[in-house]
Amino acid sequence: MPSADRNLHPVNLPANWHPASWRGFTALQLPRYDDADELAGVLQELRTLPPLVTSWEILALKQQLADAQEGRCFLLQGGDCAETFDACSSDVISNRLKVLLQMSLVLVHGLRKPVVRVGRFAGQYAKPRSADTETIDGVTVPSYRGDMVNAPEFNAAARRPDPRRMIKAHARSAMTMNFVRALIDGGFADLRHPEYWNLDWVGHSPLAEEYRQMVDSIGGAVRFMETLSGGSVRNLDRVDFYTSHEALLLPYEESLTRQVPRHWGWFNLSTHYPWIGMRTAAIDGAHVEYFRGIRNPIALKVGPSVTPDQLLRVVDVLNPEDEPGRLTLIHRMGAAQVAEKLPPLLNAMRRDGRRVLWVCDPMHGNTEGTANGYKTRRFANIGSELEQAFDLHAAAGTRLGGVHLELTGEDVTECLGGARGLTEVDLERAYRSTVDPRLNYEQALEVAMLIVRKQAQLTAAS
Ligand code: PEP
Ligand code: CO
């Protein structure tokens, strides 16, 4: 069937589904708004605002994710744990883009395959929390749930869920997208100019030499190809960048779920690639209900408590047609548990012949507290979980097709270790995350190098 027909005529529409059908299910992690009229007004306004992405882009990404499932490319997904309205600034956005571009350069060069780049940005403003309230010195207020819901300051007024924050989140997401698109269209991502992506650290980092050698080698290859072809090599001047966020705040997501003229079905047009967080992944919950009906490629976080049987059932609900590129499973087990918890899931999915993209999030299972009161992650645990994941997939006959990271282009000190050996005392210097600790740009690049080394080791052994 020509693809235009496939786009216009549904193969199988999801039964009994509507963008609001999740409202009939148990919805965890949603704020309680105290003014129903104010909420309704905001949602009505959101429904009239333009979308942030298009269905064409969404379907193009789905095709690339299908390729990643088959091992033809590798997924790099990364960004803040939680974006904040204050950090919607030129420097923060461009530095994050730079570090993702540098990482993808390392991966393209080392893995010898294209990289699908997806940011955790332009909408990553809503957070699940382990408790509904927070108590300090006998004072209890609602938990901070991300800038899209309330403010982080510890007082009742700041923590009141304010629906108008959804409008602001939409606007900040649009500004972020606009700037990312403009940078990329303007040639910022040109492979012939990796020096555009340099952050200050190049020159004094322990990783600088390795990175410089790689950039030189790519520069040499590009010049060689240009000499051979007698002109400039096409398609080096831009890369695709996609967006993702945890689609947690369902009233917001519903308002941006739209039908479009040239494609059948419903699209979440707030992002290309939404995911379901670990805390809202119940098969009979509102989030799974919402996700099953949209045509975007979607991802599901999979934690250590999920059984093979539970996983098979939720995969059936989310991808009943076993459509290529549709479903990504992001496992986040922790370095201590991955060897025990992951193989049964891999084996079950392989036995059942289910088509999914497996991605490792080595961040969320490795969070710990320090004696001086910080939430942190050790680089050694992050690296260990990733390396184990590659080995476990190889042993199970499945494929690790990507990585999901929390990182920033800023020089923060939130995760311990790495090439510079950050210690607990260093955390006091530049700890800026409002939620989870992120890799700084140097640690992020180190992860990319680690992936390349691990893959080379596996290839050599096979
Ligand atoms: C996150 O990705 O920020 C997050 C909360 O992850 P998880 O749902 O895996 O805990
Ligand atoms: Co997080």
GROMACS .gro file of C-alpha atoms and ligand atoms in nm:
model
  473
    1MET     CA    1   0.000   0.000   0.000
    2PRO     CA    2   0.145   0.344  -0.086
    3SER     CA    3   0.249   0.524   0.230
    4ALA     CA    4   0.007   0.814   0.174
    5ASP     CA    5  -0.282   0.565   0.193
    6ARG     CA    6  -0.140   0.410   0.503
    7ASN     CA    7  -0.123   0.754   0.654
    8LEU     CA    8  -0.479   0.843   0.566
    9HIS     CA    9  -0.653   0.516   0.648
   10PRO     CA   10  -0.624   0.358   0.988
   11VAL     CA   11  -0.515  -0.001   0.998
   12ASN     CA   12  -0.676  -0.051   1.336
   13LEU     CA   13  -0.805   0.234   1.547
   14PRO     CA   14  -0.770   0.170   1.919
   15ALA     CA   15  -1.109   0.060   2.053
   16ASN     CA   16  -1.303   0.275   2.301
   17TRP     CA   17  -1.036   0.537   2.311
   18HIS     CA   18  -1.059   0.917   2.313
   19PRO     CA   19  -0.804   1.180   2.427
   20ALA     CA   20  -1.009   1.212   2.748
   21SER     CA   21  -1.083   0.843   2.806
   22TRP     CA   22  -0.803   0.830   3.068
   23ARG     CA   23  -1.037   1.027   3.295
   24GLY     CA   24  -1.228   0.705   3.365
   25PHE     CA   25  -0.915   0.539   3.512
   26THR     CA   26  -0.707   0.580   3.827
   27ALA     CA   27  -0.459   0.862   3.765
   28LEU     CA   28  -0.159   0.866   3.997
   29GLN     CA   29   0.076   1.159   4.051
   30LEU     CA   30  -0.164   1.430   3.932
   31PRO     CA   31  -0.195   1.753   4.133
   32ARG     CA   32  -0.529   1.849   4.287
   33TYR     CA   33  -0.630   2.189   4.148
   34ASP     CA   34  -0.855   2.379   4.386
   35ASP     CA   35  -1.039   2.593   4.129
   36ALA     CA   36  -1.222   2.383   3.868
   37ASP     CA   37  -1.328   2.686   3.661
   38GLU     CA   38  -0.975   2.821   3.642
   39LEU     CA   39  -0.850   2.479   3.533
   40ALA     CA   40  -1.120   2.445   3.266
   41GLY     CA   41  -1.036   2.792   3.132
   42VAL     CA   42  -0.667   2.707   3.104
   43LEU     CA   43  -0.734   2.378   2.925
   44GLN     CA   44  -0.965   2.555   2.683
   45GLU     CA   45  -0.693   2.811   2.609
   46LEU     CA   46  -0.437   2.532   2.559
   47ARG     CA   47  -0.665   2.360   2.308
   48THR     CA   48  -0.658   2.673   2.092
   49LEU     CA   49  -0.278   2.724   2.103
   50PRO     CA   50  -0.061   2.589   1.820
   51PRO     CA   51   0.110   2.254   1.863
   52LEU     CA   52   0.484   2.228   1.931
   53VAL     CA   53   0.570   1.955   1.680
   54THR     CA   54   0.412   1.804   1.368
   55SER     CA   55   0.280   1.461   1.283
   56TRP     CA   56   0.531   1.438   0.995
   57GLU     CA   57   0.821   1.474   1.235
   58ILE     CA   58   0.664   1.225   1.474
   59LEU     CA   59   0.628   0.960   1.204
   60ALA     CA   60   0.983   1.025   1.079
   61LEU     CA   61   1.115   0.964   1.429
   62LYS     CA   62   0.909   0.645   1.456
   63GLN     CA   63   1.082   0.517   1.144
   64GLN     CA   64   1.424   0.598   1.291
   65LEU     CA   65   1.335   0.419   1.612
   66ALA     CA   66   1.231   0.118   1.404
   67ASP     CA   67   1.581   0.131   1.253
   68ALA     CA   68   1.734   0.146   1.601
   69GLN     CA   69   1.540  -0.170   1.692
   70GLU     CA   70   1.710  -0.343   1.403
   71GLY     CA   71   2.055  -0.217   1.504
   72ARG     CA   72   2.088   0.023   1.212
   73CYS     CA   73   2.126   0.323   1.443
   74PHE     CA   74   2.162   0.407   1.811
   75LEU     CA   75   1.938   0.627   2.026
   76LEU     CA   76   2.086   0.902   2.242
   77GLN     CA   77   1.822   1.053   2.470
   78GLY     CA   78   1.927   1.307   2.729
   79GLY     CA   79   1.863   1.628   2.914
   80ASP     CA   80   1.754   1.764   3.249
   81CYS     CA   81   1.568   1.565   3.507
   82ALA     CA   82   1.339   1.865   3.532
   83GLU     CA   83   1.357   2.172   3.315
   84THR     CA   84   1.281   2.495   3.499
   85PHE     CA   85   1.123   2.814   3.369
   86ASP     CA   86   1.428   3.012   3.490
   87ALA     CA   87   1.669   2.794   3.294
   88CYS     CA   88   1.492   2.861   2.964
   89SER     CA   89   1.786   3.073   2.854
   90SER     CA   90   2.019   3.100   2.559
   91ASP     CA   91   2.324   2.956   2.737
   92VAL     CA   92   2.151   2.665   2.904
   93ILE     CA   93   1.975   2.558   2.584
   94SER     CA   94   2.279   2.591   2.358
   95ASN     CA   95   2.518   2.425   2.605
   96ARG     CA   96   2.283   2.129   2.643
   97LEU     CA   97   2.261   2.105   2.266
   98LYS     CA   98   2.641   2.120   2.241
   99VAL     CA   99   2.699   1.837   2.483
  100LEU     CA  100   2.439   1.621   2.309
  101LEU     CA  101   2.603   1.695   1.973
  102GLN     CA  102   2.947   1.613   2.109
  103MET     CA  103   2.822   1.289   2.259
  104SER     CA  104   2.654   1.194   1.935
  105LEU     CA  105   2.978   1.266   1.748
  106VAL     CA  106   3.163   1.028   1.979
  107LEU     CA  107   2.893   0.764   1.928
  108VAL     CA  108   2.871   0.802   1.548
  109HIS     CA  109   3.247   0.777   1.520
  110GLY     CA  110   3.289   0.489   1.762
  111LEU     CA  111   2.981   0.280   1.683
  112ARG     CA  112   3.002   0.346   1.307
  113LYS     CA  113   2.631   0.400   1.281
  114PRO     CA  114   2.393   0.697   1.277
  115VAL     CA  115   2.265   0.831   1.606
  116VAL     CA  116   1.905   0.936   1.667
  117ARG     CA  117   1.922   1.243   1.891
  118VAL     CA  118   1.638   1.307   2.132
  119GLY     CA  119   1.640   1.576   2.401
  120ARG     CA  120   1.470   1.555   2.736
  121PHE     CA  121   1.363   1.914   2.678
  122ALA     CA  122   1.097   2.153   2.552
  123GLY     CA  123   0.835   2.012   2.790
  124GLN     CA  124   1.011   1.821   3.070
  125TYR     CA  125   0.835   2.028   3.336
  126ALA     CA  126   0.622   1.780   3.538
  127LYS     CA  127   0.768   1.542   3.797
  128PRO     CA  128   0.639   1.236   3.982
  129ARG     CA  129   0.722   1.239   4.353
  130SER     CA  130   0.749   0.962   4.610
  131ALA     CA  131   0.535   1.157   4.863
  132ASP     CA  132   0.240   1.396   4.815
  133THR     CA  133   0.361   1.631   5.088
  134GLU     CA  134   0.685   1.749   5.240
  135THR     CA  135   0.732   1.832   5.609
  136ILE     CA  136   1.012   2.047   5.754
  137ASP     CA  137   1.017   2.150   6.122
  138GLY     CA  138   0.654   2.052   6.170
  139VAL     CA  139   0.535   2.249   5.862
  140THR     CA  140   0.372   2.041   5.588
  141VAL     CA  141   0.318   2.164   5.231
  142PRO     CA  142   0.238   1.984   4.901
  143SER     CA  143   0.545   1.841   4.725
  144TYR     CA  144   0.706   2.030   4.438
  145ARG     CA  145   0.586   1.859   4.118
  146GLY     CA  146   0.778   2.050   3.853
  147ASP     CA  147   0.747   2.407   3.723
  148MET     CA  148   0.444   2.314   3.515
  149VAL     CA  149   0.253   2.244   3.839
  150ASN     CA  150   0.391   2.455   4.125
  151ALA     CA  151   0.707   2.635   4.248
  152PRO     CA  152   0.995   2.476   4.442
  153GLU     CA  153   1.009   2.725   4.732
  154PHE     CA  154   0.904   2.575   5.062
  155ASN     CA  155   0.581   2.760   5.143
  156ALA     CA  156   0.212   2.692   5.089
  157ALA     CA  157   0.159   2.966   4.829
  158ALA     CA  158   0.449   2.847   4.610
  159ARG     CA  159   0.339   2.487   4.632
  160ARG     CA  160  -0.024   2.552   4.536
  161PRO     CA  161  -0.086   2.379   4.202
  162ASP     CA  162  -0.149   2.668   3.962
  163PRO     CA  163  -0.312   2.573   3.630
  164ARG     CA  164  -0.177   2.884   3.457
  165ARG     CA  165   0.168   2.728   3.482
  166MET     CA  166   0.059   2.493   3.202
  167ILE     CA  167   0.026   2.792   2.967
  168LYS     CA  168   0.370   2.911   3.071
  169ALA     CA  169   0.516   2.562   3.022
  170HIS     CA  170   0.371   2.551   2.671
  171ALA     CA  171   0.525   2.892   2.596
  172ARG     CA  172   0.867   2.801   2.740
  173SER     CA  173   0.861   2.474   2.548
  174ALA     CA  174   0.786   2.665   2.229
  175MET     CA  175   1.072   2.909   2.297
  176THR     CA  176   1.310   2.621   2.359
  177MET     CA  177   1.200   2.442   2.042
  178ASN     CA  178   1.226   2.761   1.842
  179PHE     CA  179   1.582   2.827   1.954
  180VAL     CA  180   1.692   2.465   1.898
  181ARG     CA  181   1.537   2.463   1.551
  182ALA     CA  182   1.697   2.799   1.463
  183LEU     CA  183   2.041   2.687   1.580
  184ILE     CA  184   2.020   2.369   1.379
  185ASP     CA  185   1.877   2.532   1.067
  186GLY     CA  186   2.148   2.796   1.090
  187GLY     CA  187   2.429   2.542   1.067
  188PHE     CA  188   2.521   2.507   1.436
  189ALA     CA  189   2.518   2.128   1.400
  190ASP     CA  190   2.737   2.127   1.089
  191LEU     CA  191   2.967   1.827   1.112
  192ARG     CA  192   3.238   2.027   0.936
  193HIS     CA  193   3.248   2.268   1.229
  194PRO     CA  194   3.256   2.069   1.551
  195GLU     CA  195   3.449   2.360   1.704
  196TYR     CA  196   3.110   2.538   1.726
  197TRP     CA  197   3.017   2.287   1.994
  198ASN     CA  198   3.324   2.336   2.207
  199LEU     CA  199   3.263   2.408   2.569
  200ASP     CA  200   3.531   2.568   2.783
  201TRP     CA  201   3.656   2.237   2.915
  202VAL     CA  202   3.822   2.133   2.588
  203GLY     CA  203   4.185   2.204   2.658
  204HIS     CA  204   4.196   2.132   3.028
  205SER     CA  205   3.992   1.815   3.061
  206PRO     CA  206   4.147   1.472   3.119
  207LEU     CA  207   3.933   1.362   2.821
  208ALA     CA  208   4.039   1.644   2.592
  209GLU     CA  209   4.307   1.455   2.401
  210GLU     CA  210   4.082   1.163   2.316
  211TYR     CA  211   3.807   1.397   2.201
  212ARG     CA  212   4.042   1.610   1.991
  213GLN     CA  213   4.185   1.306   1.814
  214MET     CA  214   3.838   1.195   1.722
  215VAL     CA  215   3.735   1.537   1.593
  216ASP     CA  216   4.055   1.550   1.384
  217SER     CA  217   3.986   1.209   1.241
  218ILE     CA  218   3.633   1.307   1.142
  219GLY     CA  219   3.758   1.634   0.994
  220GLY     CA  220   4.009   1.436   0.790
  221ALA     CA  221   3.740   1.198   0.665
  222VAL     CA  222   3.513   1.485   0.562
  223ARG     CA  223   3.795   1.662   0.374
  224PHE     CA  224   3.884   1.333   0.205
  225MET     CA  225   3.526   1.284   0.087
  226GLU     CA  226   3.505   1.643  -0.033
  227THR     CA  227   3.827   1.599  -0.229
  228LEU     CA  228   3.699   1.275  -0.379
  229SER     CA  229   3.363   1.416  -0.481
  230GLY     CA  230   3.512   1.747  -0.595
  231GLY     CA  231   3.255   1.943  -0.397
  232SER     CA  232   3.095   1.964  -0.060
  233VAL     CA  233   2.947   1.650   0.090
  234ARG     CA  234   2.574   1.680   0.135
  235ASN     CA  235   2.380   1.624   0.454
  236LEU     CA  236   2.662   1.719   0.686
  237ASP     CA  237   2.525   2.062   0.759
  238ARG     CA  238   2.233   1.962   0.976
  239VAL     CA  239   2.111   1.688   1.202
  240ASP     CA  240   1.765   1.600   1.320
  241PHE     CA  241   1.681   1.669   1.680
  242TYR     CA  242   1.369   1.539   1.846
  243THR     CA  243   1.206   1.618   2.179
  244SER     CA  244   1.071   1.401   2.457
  245HIS     CA  245   0.929   1.437   2.806
  246GLU     CA  246   0.747   1.234   3.065
  247ALA     CA  247   0.381   1.284   2.971
  248LEU     CA  248   0.274   1.291   3.332
  249LEU     CA  249   0.031   1.580   3.354
  250LEU     CA  250  -0.251   1.427   3.154
  251PRO     CA  251  -0.483   1.732   3.137
  252TYR     CA  252  -0.202   1.919   2.958
  253GLU     CA  253  -0.120   1.627   2.729
  254GLU     CA  254  -0.488   1.579   2.643
  255SER     CA  255  -0.520   1.945   2.539
  256LEU     CA  256  -0.236   1.904   2.291
  257THR     CA  257  -0.364   1.574   2.153
  258ARG     CA  258  -0.495   1.656   1.810
  259GLN     CA  259  -0.611   1.518   1.478
  260VAL     CA  260  -0.436   1.646   1.165
  261PRO     CA  261  -0.553   1.668   0.804
  262ARG     CA  262  -0.309   1.430   0.634
  263HIS     CA  263  -0.274   1.148   0.886
  264TRP     CA  264  -0.531   0.929   1.057
  265GLY     CA  265  -0.566   0.898   1.431
  266TRP     CA  266  -0.458   1.118   1.721
  267PHE     CA  267  -0.115   1.267   1.786
  268ASN     CA  268   0.029   1.415   2.100
  269LEU     CA  269   0.167   1.733   1.944
  270SER     CA  270   0.336   1.860   2.262
  271THR     CA  271   0.640   1.641   2.195
  272HIS     CA  272   0.766   1.382   1.949
  273TYR     CA  273   0.832   1.100   2.189
  274PRO     CA  274   0.654   1.097   2.526
  275TRP     CA  275   0.730   0.838   2.793
  276ILE     CA  276   0.545   0.681   3.085
  277GLY     CA  277   0.735   0.707   3.414
  278MET     CA  278   0.794   0.412   3.641
  279ARG     CA  279   0.545   0.531   3.902
  280THR     CA  280   0.255   0.565   3.657
  281ALA     CA  281   0.305   0.248   3.452
  282ALA     CA  282   0.018   0.041   3.600
  283ILE     CA  283  -0.161  -0.150   3.327
  284ASP     CA  284  -0.504  -0.041   3.450
  285GLY     CA  285  -0.398   0.318   3.518
  286ALA     CA  286  -0.484   0.643   3.340
  287HIS     CA  287  -0.141   0.692   3.185
  288VAL     CA  288  -0.136   0.359   3.004
  289GLU     CA  289  -0.492   0.429   2.889
  290TYR     CA  290  -0.391   0.767   2.746
  291PHE     CA  291  -0.076   0.638   2.576
  292ARG     CA  292  -0.237   0.342   2.404
  293GLY     CA  293  -0.441   0.571   2.180
  294ILE     CA  294  -0.182   0.817   2.047
  295ARG     CA  295   0.018   0.748   1.733
  296ASN     CA  296   0.350   0.885   1.859
  297PRO     CA  297   0.637   0.651   1.925
  298ILE     CA  298   0.620   0.602   2.303
  299ALA     CA  299   0.848   0.475   2.577
  300LEU     CA  300   0.785   0.300   2.906
  301LYS     CA  301   1.020   0.309   3.204
  302VAL     CA  302   1.074  -0.039   3.346
  303GLY     CA  303   1.193  -0.071   3.706
  304PRO     CA  304   1.314  -0.367   3.911
  305SER     CA  305   0.969  -0.464   4.045
  306VAL     CA  306   0.821  -0.544   3.701
  307THR     CA  307   0.766  -0.915   3.632
  308PRO     CA  308   0.794  -1.072   3.284
  309ASP     CA  309   0.422  -1.142   3.285
  310GLN     CA  310   0.331  -0.783   3.374
  311LEU     CA  311   0.563  -0.656   3.105
  312LEU     CA  312   0.414  -0.878   2.834
  313ARG     CA  313   0.063  -0.763   2.925
  314VAL     CA  314   0.144  -0.393   2.918
  315VAL     CA  315   0.334  -0.434   2.590
  316ASP     CA  316   0.020  -0.594   2.445
  317VAL     CA  317  -0.187  -0.294   2.547
  318LEU     CA  318   0.062  -0.034   2.422
  319ASN     CA  319   0.164  -0.204   2.099
  320PRO     CA  320  -0.103  -0.460   2.008
  321GLU     CA  321  -0.004  -0.462   1.639
  322ASP     CA  322   0.367  -0.511   1.718
  323GLU     CA  323   0.432  -0.203   1.507
  324PRO     CA  324   0.802  -0.126   1.439
  325GLY     CA  325   0.931   0.185   1.616
  326ARG     CA  326   0.619   0.219   1.828
  327LEU     CA  327   0.741   0.105   2.169
  328THR     CA  328   1.063   0.166   2.359
  329LEU     CA  329   1.134  -0.004   2.692
  330ILE     CA  330   1.371   0.199   2.908
  331HIS     CA  331   1.507  -0.023   3.183
  332ARG     CA  332   1.633   0.148   3.497
  333MET     CA  333   1.728  -0.120   3.744
  334GLY     CA  334   2.037   0.010   3.925
  335ALA     CA  335   2.387  -0.134   3.905
  336ALA     CA  336   2.321  -0.366   4.199
  337GLN     CA  337   2.004  -0.521   4.057
  338VAL     CA  338   2.034  -0.516   3.680
  339ALA     CA  339   2.204  -0.857   3.652
  340GLU     CA  340   1.924  -1.022   3.844
  341LYS     CA  341   1.619  -0.828   3.722
  342LEU     CA  342   1.685  -0.762   3.354
  343PRO     CA  343   1.749  -1.108   3.200
  344PRO     CA  344   1.404  -1.255   3.281
  345LEU     CA  345   1.242  -0.957   3.105
  346LEU     CA  346   1.472  -0.983   2.802
  347ASN     CA  347   1.410  -1.357   2.775
  348ALA     CA  348   1.033  -1.319   2.800
  349MET     CA  349   1.019  -1.056   2.527
  350ARG     CA  350   1.253  -1.251   2.301
  351ARG     CA  351   1.059  -1.577   2.348
  352ASP     CA  352   0.740  -1.395   2.259
  353GLY     CA  353   0.906  -1.237   1.954
  354ARG     CA  354   0.798  -0.887   2.057
  355ARG     CA  355   0.937  -0.593   1.865
  356VAL     CA  356   1.061  -0.324   2.103
  357LEU     CA  357   1.355  -0.090   2.129
  358TRP     CA  358   1.553  -0.157   2.447
  359VAL     CA  359   1.717   0.144   2.606
  360CYS     CA  360   1.915   0.169   2.931
  361ASP     CA  361   1.861   0.451   3.180
  362PRO     CA  362   2.158   0.404   3.414
  363MET     CA  363   2.059   0.707   3.624
  364HIS     CA  364   1.735   0.642   3.811
  365GLY     CA  365   1.824   0.311   3.975
  366ASN     CA  366   2.147   0.458   4.113
  367THR     CA  367   2.028   0.751   4.320
  368GLU     CA  368   2.156   0.778   4.678
  369GLY     CA  369   2.187   1.029   4.960
  370THR     CA  370   2.519   1.162   5.095
  371ALA     CA  371   2.617   1.235   5.454
  372ASN     CA  372   2.615   1.609   5.376
  373GLY     CA  373   2.255   1.592   5.258
  374TYR     CA  374   2.275   1.571   4.876
  375LYS     CA  375   2.089   1.343   4.640
  376THR     CA  376   2.359   1.208   4.411
  377ARG     CA  377   2.469   0.926   4.181
  378ARG     CA  378   2.813   0.770   4.151
  379PHE     CA  379   2.968   0.771   3.805
  380ALA     CA  380   3.105   0.424   3.873
  381ASN     CA  381   2.753   0.287   3.929
  382ILE     CA  382   2.619   0.459   3.619
  383GLY     CA  383   2.901   0.312   3.410
  384SER     CA  384   2.864  -0.028   3.570
  385GLU     CA  385   2.490  -0.050   3.499
  386LEU     CA  386   2.549   0.048   3.137
  387GLU     CA  387   2.831  -0.204   3.087
  388GLN     CA  388   2.631  -0.480   3.252
  389ALA     CA  389   2.331  -0.392   3.033
  390PHE     CA  390   2.538  -0.437   2.716
  391ASP     CA  391   2.661  -0.776   2.841
  392LEU     CA  392   2.317  -0.892   2.952
  393HIS     CA  393   2.160  -0.806   2.617
  394ALA     CA  394   2.442  -0.983   2.434
  395ALA     CA  395   2.390  -1.292   2.650
  396ALA     CA  396   2.011  -1.287   2.601
  397GLY     CA  397   2.030  -1.240   2.225
  398THR     CA  398   1.856  -0.901   2.243
  399ARG     CA  399   1.997  -0.562   2.146
  400LEU     CA  400   2.063  -0.256   2.359
  401GLY     CA  401   1.966   0.013   2.110
  402GLY     CA  402   2.012   0.329   2.309
  403VAL     CA  403   2.078   0.517   2.627
  404HIS     CA  404   1.866   0.755   2.835
  405LEU     CA  405   2.057   1.006   3.051
  406GLU     CA  406   2.010   1.302   3.280
  407LEU     CA  407   2.271   1.558   3.186
  408THR     CA  408   2.338   1.923   3.139
  409GLY     CA  409   2.585   2.132   2.942
  410GLU     CA  410   2.663   2.330   3.257
  411ASP     CA  411   2.962   2.271   3.482
  412VAL     CA  412   2.758   2.140   3.773
  413THR     CA  413   2.873   1.910   4.052
  414GLU     CA  414   2.578   1.679   4.113
  415CYS     CA  415   2.708   1.327   4.036
  416LEU     CA  416   3.016   1.185   4.211
  417GLY     CA  417   3.328   1.054   4.038
  418GLY     CA  418   3.413   1.064   3.669
  419ALA     CA  419   3.747   1.160   3.516
  420ARG     CA  420   3.784   1.447   3.761
  421GLY     CA  421   3.693   1.232   4.059
  422LEU     CA  422   3.426   1.461   4.211
  423THR     CA  423   3.379   1.403   4.584
  424GLU     CA  424   3.100   1.473   4.831
  425VAL     CA  425   3.265   1.803   4.921
  426ASP     CA  426   3.260   1.907   4.553
  427LEU     CA  427   2.880   1.868   4.550
  428GLU     CA  428   2.857   2.186   4.759
  429ARG     CA  429   3.020   2.391   4.480
  430ALA     CA  430   2.761   2.377   4.202
  431TYR     CA  431   2.459   2.163   4.287
  432ARG     CA  432   2.174   2.323   4.091
  433SER     CA  433   1.920   2.052   4.006
  434THR     CA  434   1.579   2.096   4.168
  435VAL     CA  435   1.515   1.722   4.145
  436ASP     CA  436   1.767   1.456   4.035
  437PRO     CA  437   2.147   1.489   4.000
  438ARG     CA  438   2.269   1.526   3.639
  439LEU     CA  439   2.592   1.436   3.465
  440ASN     CA  440   2.789   1.751   3.389
  441TYR     CA  441   2.916   1.795   3.033
  442GLU     CA  442   3.242   1.620   3.104
  443GLN     CA  443   3.081   1.321   3.274
  444ALA     CA  444   2.827   1.302   2.992
  445LEU     CA  445   3.099   1.284   2.731
  446GLU     CA  446   3.273   1.021   2.939
  447VAL     CA  447   2.958   0.808   2.926
  448ALA     CA  448   2.961   0.831   2.545
  449MET     CA  449   3.325   0.717   2.541
  450LEU     CA  450   3.243   0.432   2.777
  451ILE     CA  451   2.965   0.311   2.547
  452VAL     CA  452   3.202   0.310   2.251
  453ARG     CA  453   3.469   0.119   2.443
  454LYS     CA  454   3.218  -0.137   2.566
  455GLN     CA  455   3.072  -0.194   2.220
  456ALA     CA  456   3.422  -0.235   2.073
  457GLN     CA  457   3.501  -0.493   2.340
  458LEU     CA  458   3.183  -0.688   2.260
  459THR     CA  459   3.248  -0.674   1.887
  460ALA     CA  460   3.604  -0.798   1.938
  461ALA     CA  461   3.478  -1.087   2.153
  462SER     CA  462   3.210  -1.201   1.909
  463PEP     C1  463   1.278   1.058   3.534
  463PEP     O1  464   1.307   1.011   3.423
  463PEP     O2  465   1.310   1.174   3.571
  463PEP     C2  466   1.206   0.970   3.630
  463PEP     C3  467   1.134   1.018   3.729
  463PEP     O3  468   1.230   0.840   3.604
  463PEP     P1  469   1.157   0.708   3.656
  463PEP     O4  470   1.013   0.719   3.616
  463PEP     O5  471   1.231   0.602   3.582
  463PEP     O6  472   1.178   0.702   3.804
  464CO      CO  473   1.501   1.215   3.710
   0.00000   0.00000   0.00000
